[in-house]
Amino acid sequence: MKDIVCMSGVELLMEYLEGALATEVRAAIEAHVAGCPRCDAFIASYLETPRIVREATRMEMPADLEASLLAALRRAMHRHDG
Amino acid sequence: MSTFRGGARFSTWLYRIVTNAGLMHRRARARRPAESLDELLPRFDADGRLEDTPDALRAASRVDEWLDRQVLAKKAQAAIEGLPDLYRDAFVLRDLEELSTAEVAQVLGVEPATVRQRVHRARLMVREFLGALAGGRA
């Protein structure tokens, strides 16, 4: 197969991480990354991206909204039981 | 219910589901033109090598150490809203809701390979955006 360069490695990164690639392609990617500080840095940031966005956009429910939601749920459950 | 973990409060979990559903269904008001989306992809030289330095490439992974949380929250939300619809739905379900690729495929009615491709494109764009943010360019 053709040698992996940064561009082809980046294109295959998600498939690599999810174990969707053939063994020889995986090995070629690993060989490239082992000698490529740019890909090493790129992969670190690619892996961190979901966590950063998840944590940044995680919102706490406002207390009054939580209280009214729980009250509505209790009323609904009470009606259902009754 | 597969993403509900016993340790989390039910109300918190429900709120997250609702806010993420809002993100998925909020269609971009002002769509980015295609060339503007290209700016959110990594850049390569003629030999296919990443153009940026390792430090610049790593910057996106440290943006949460450098930016105020509320500022980052607003910017991250804007980045998600700016994604093309197909990519955003896959990204929200896979990376924010943390469903498996197989589960996202089932929800969206597409093949797992399609989910991987869409999530990958979304991650590339969001990563680039975070990198620009870290460098003061977004």
Coordinates of C-alpha atoms in Angstrom, one line a residue:
Chain A
M1 CA 0.0 0.0 0.0
K2 CA 1.0 3.6 -0.5
D3 CA 2.9 5.2 2.4
I4 CA 1.0 7.2 4.9
V5 CA 1.7 10.9 5.1
C6 CA 0.0 13.4 7.5
M7 CA -2.9 14.1 5.1
S8 CA -3.8 10.4 4.5
G9 CA -3.3 9.6 8.2
V10 CA -5.6 12.5 9.3
E11 CA -8.2 11.3 6.8
L12 CA -8.2 7.8 8.3
L13 CA -7.9 8.9 11.9
M14 CA -11.5 8.2 13.0
E15 CA -11.5 4.8 11.3
Y16 CA -8.2 4.0 13.0
L17 CA -9.5 5.0 16.5
E18 CA -12.7 2.9 16.0
G19 CA -10.7 -0.2 14.8
A20 CA -12.2 -0.1 11.4
L21 CA -9.0 -0.4 9.4
A22 CA -7.0 -3.4 8.1
T23 CA -4.0 -4.4 10.2
E24 CA -1.4 -3.3 7.6
V25 CA -3.1 0.2 7.3
R26 CA -3.1 0.5 11.1
A27 CA 0.6 -0.4 11.2
A28 CA 1.4 2.1 8.5
I29 CA -0.3 4.9 10.4
E30 CA 1.4 4.0 13.7
A31 CA 4.8 3.9 11.9
H32 CA 4.1 7.4 10.5
V33 CA 2.9 8.9 13.7
A34 CA 5.9 7.5 15.7
G35 CA 8.2 9.7 13.6
C36 CA 5.9 12.7 13.1
P37 CA 5.7 15.3 15.9
R38 CA 3.0 17.2 13.9
C39 CA 0.7 14.2 13.7
D40 CA 1.4 13.4 17.4
A41 CA 0.3 16.9 18.3
F42 CA -2.6 16.9 15.9
I43 CA -4.0 13.6 17.4
A44 CA -3.7 14.9 20.9
S45 CA -5.9 17.8 20.1
Y46 CA -8.3 15.7 18.0
L47 CA -8.8 13.4 21.0
E48 CA -9.3 16.2 23.4
T49 CA -11.8 18.1 21.2
P50 CA -15.0 16.1 22.2
R51 CA -14.2 16.4 25.9
I52 CA -13.5 20.2 25.8
V53 CA -16.7 20.9 23.9
R54 CA -18.7 18.5 26.1
E55 CA -17.5 20.1 29.3
A56 CA -17.8 23.6 28.0
T57 CA -21.4 23.2 26.9
R58 CA -22.5 21.2 29.9
M59 CA -25.1 23.3 31.6
E60 CA -26.6 22.9 35.1
M61 CA -30.3 23.0 35.2
P62 CA -31.5 26.3 36.9
A63 CA -32.8 25.4 40.4
D64 CA -36.3 26.8 39.8
L65 CA -36.7 24.9 36.6
E66 CA -35.6 21.7 38.3
A67 CA -38.1 22.3 41.2
S68 CA -41.0 22.9 38.8
L69 CA -40.0 19.9 36.6
L70 CA -39.9 17.6 39.7
A71 CA -43.2 18.9 40.9
A72 CA -44.8 18.3 37.5
L73 CA -43.4 14.8 37.4
R74 CA -44.7 14.0 40.9
R75 CA -48.2 15.3 40.0
A76 CA -48.1 13.2 36.8
M77 CA -47.0 10.1 38.8
H78 CA -49.7 10.8 41.5
R79 CA -52.4 11.0 38.8
H80 CA -51.1 7.8 37.2
D81 CA -51.1 5.9 40.6
G82 CA -54.5 7.3 41.6
Chain B
M1 CA -31.9 5.7 28.3
S2 CA -28.6 4.2 27.4
T3 CA -26.6 7.3 28.3
F4 CA -28.2 7.7 31.7
R5 CA -25.7 6.8 34.4
G6 CA -26.9 6.0 37.9
G7 CA -24.5 8.5 39.5
A8 CA -26.0 11.5 37.7
R9 CA -29.2 13.2 38.8
F10 CA -32.1 12.4 36.6
S11 CA -33.0 16.1 36.2
T12 CA -29.4 17.0 35.1
W13 CA -29.4 14.1 32.6
L14 CA -32.8 15.2 31.3
Y15 CA -31.7 18.8 31.0
R16 CA -28.6 17.8 29.0
I17 CA -30.7 15.7 26.7
V18 CA -33.0 18.6 26.0
T19 CA -30.3 21.2 25.5
N20 CA -28.4 18.9 23.1
A21 CA -31.6 18.2 21.3
G22 CA -32.0 22.0 20.9
L23 CA -28.5 22.1 19.5
M24 CA -29.2 19.4 17.0
H25 CA -32.4 21.1 15.8
R26 CA -31.1 24.6 15.7
R27 CA -30.3 25.1 12.0
A28 CA -27.7 27.7 11.1
R29 CA -29.3 31.0 10.6
A30 CA -26.5 32.3 8.5
R31 CA -24.9 29.4 6.7
R32 CA -21.1 29.5 6.1
P33 CA -20.1 29.4 2.5
A34 CA -18.1 26.3 1.4
E35 CA -14.8 28.2 1.2
S36 CA -15.3 29.4 4.8
L37 CA -15.8 25.8 5.9
D38 CA -12.5 24.9 4.2
E39 CA -10.8 27.3 6.6
L40 CA -11.9 25.0 9.4
L41 CA -10.0 22.0 8.1
P42 CA -6.3 21.2 8.7
R43 CA -3.9 22.6 6.2
F44 CA -1.3 20.5 4.4
D45 CA 1.7 21.3 2.1
A46 CA 2.2 20.0 -1.4
D47 CA 3.7 16.8 0.1
G48 CA 0.7 16.1 2.3
R49 CA 2.5 17.2 5.5
L50 CA 0.6 19.2 8.2
E51 CA 1.6 22.8 7.8
D52 CA 1.3 24.1 11.3
T53 CA 4.0 23.5 13.9
P54 CA 3.4 20.9 16.7
D55 CA 2.9 23.7 19.2
A56 CA 0.2 25.3 17.1
L57 CA -1.4 21.9 16.4
R58 CA -1.5 21.1 20.1
A59 CA -3.0 24.5 21.0
A60 CA -6.6 23.3 20.6
S61 CA -6.2 20.7 23.3
R62 CA -5.3 23.4 25.9
V63 CA -7.9 26.0 25.1
D64 CA -9.9 25.2 28.2
E65 CA -6.8 26.0 30.3
W66 CA -6.4 29.4 28.7
L67 CA -10.0 30.7 28.3
D68 CA -12.7 31.7 30.7
R69 CA -15.2 28.9 31.0
Q70 CA -18.2 31.1 30.1
V71 CA -16.4 32.5 27.1
L72 CA -15.4 29.1 25.9
A73 CA -19.0 27.8 26.4
K74 CA -20.4 30.5 24.2
K75 CA -17.7 30.0 21.5
A76 CA -18.1 26.2 21.6
Q77 CA -21.8 26.5 21.2
A78 CA -21.4 28.8 18.3
A79 CA -18.9 26.4 16.7
I80 CA -21.4 23.6 17.0
E81 CA -24.2 25.7 15.6
G82 CA -22.0 26.7 12.6
L83 CA -21.4 23.1 11.6
P84 CA -23.3 21.8 8.5
D85 CA -26.5 20.1 9.7
L86 CA -25.4 16.5 8.8
Y87 CA -22.1 16.9 10.7
R88 CA -23.7 18.6 13.7
D89 CA -26.3 15.9 14.3
A90 CA -23.7 13.2 14.3
F91 CA -21.3 15.2 16.4
V92 CA -23.9 16.0 19.1
L93 CA -25.0 12.4 19.4
R94 CA -21.6 10.8 19.2
D95 CA -19.4 13.3 21.1
L96 CA -21.7 15.2 23.4
E97 CA -24.3 12.5 24.1
E98 CA -21.6 9.9 24.0
L99 CA -23.7 7.4 22.1
S100 CA -21.7 4.6 20.4
T101 CA -21.2 4.8 16.6
A102 CA -23.6 1.9 16.2
E103 CA -26.3 3.8 18.2
V104 CA -25.8 7.0 16.3
A105 CA -26.1 5.0 13.0
Q106 CA -29.4 3.6 14.3
V107 CA -30.8 7.0 15.4
L108 CA -29.8 8.7 12.1
G109 CA -30.7 5.7 9.9
V110 CA -27.3 5.6 8.2
E111 CA -24.3 3.2 8.1
P112 CA -21.7 3.3 10.9
A113 CA -19.1 4.2 8.2
T114 CA -21.2 7.3 7.4
V115 CA -21.4 8.2 11.1
R116 CA -17.6 8.0 11.4
Q117 CA -17.1 10.2 8.3
R118 CA -19.5 12.8 9.6
V119 CA -18.2 12.9 13.1
H120 CA -14.7 13.0 11.8
R121 CA -15.4 16.1 9.6
A122 CA -17.2 17.7 12.5
R123 CA -14.3 17.0 14.9
L124 CA -11.8 18.4 12.4
M125 CA -13.8 21.6 12.1
V126 CA -14.4 22.0 15.8
R127 CA -10.7 21.2 16.6
E128 CA -9.6 23.8 14.1
F129 CA -12.0 26.3 15.6
L130 CA -10.6 25.6 19.1
G131 CA -7.1 26.0 17.8
A132 CA -8.0 29.4 16.2
L133 CA -9.6 30.4 19.5
A134 CA -6.4 29.5 21.4
G135 CA -4.4 31.5 19.0
G136 CA -6.8 34.5 19.3
R137 CA -8.1 34.1 15.8
A138 CA -11.7 33.1 16.5

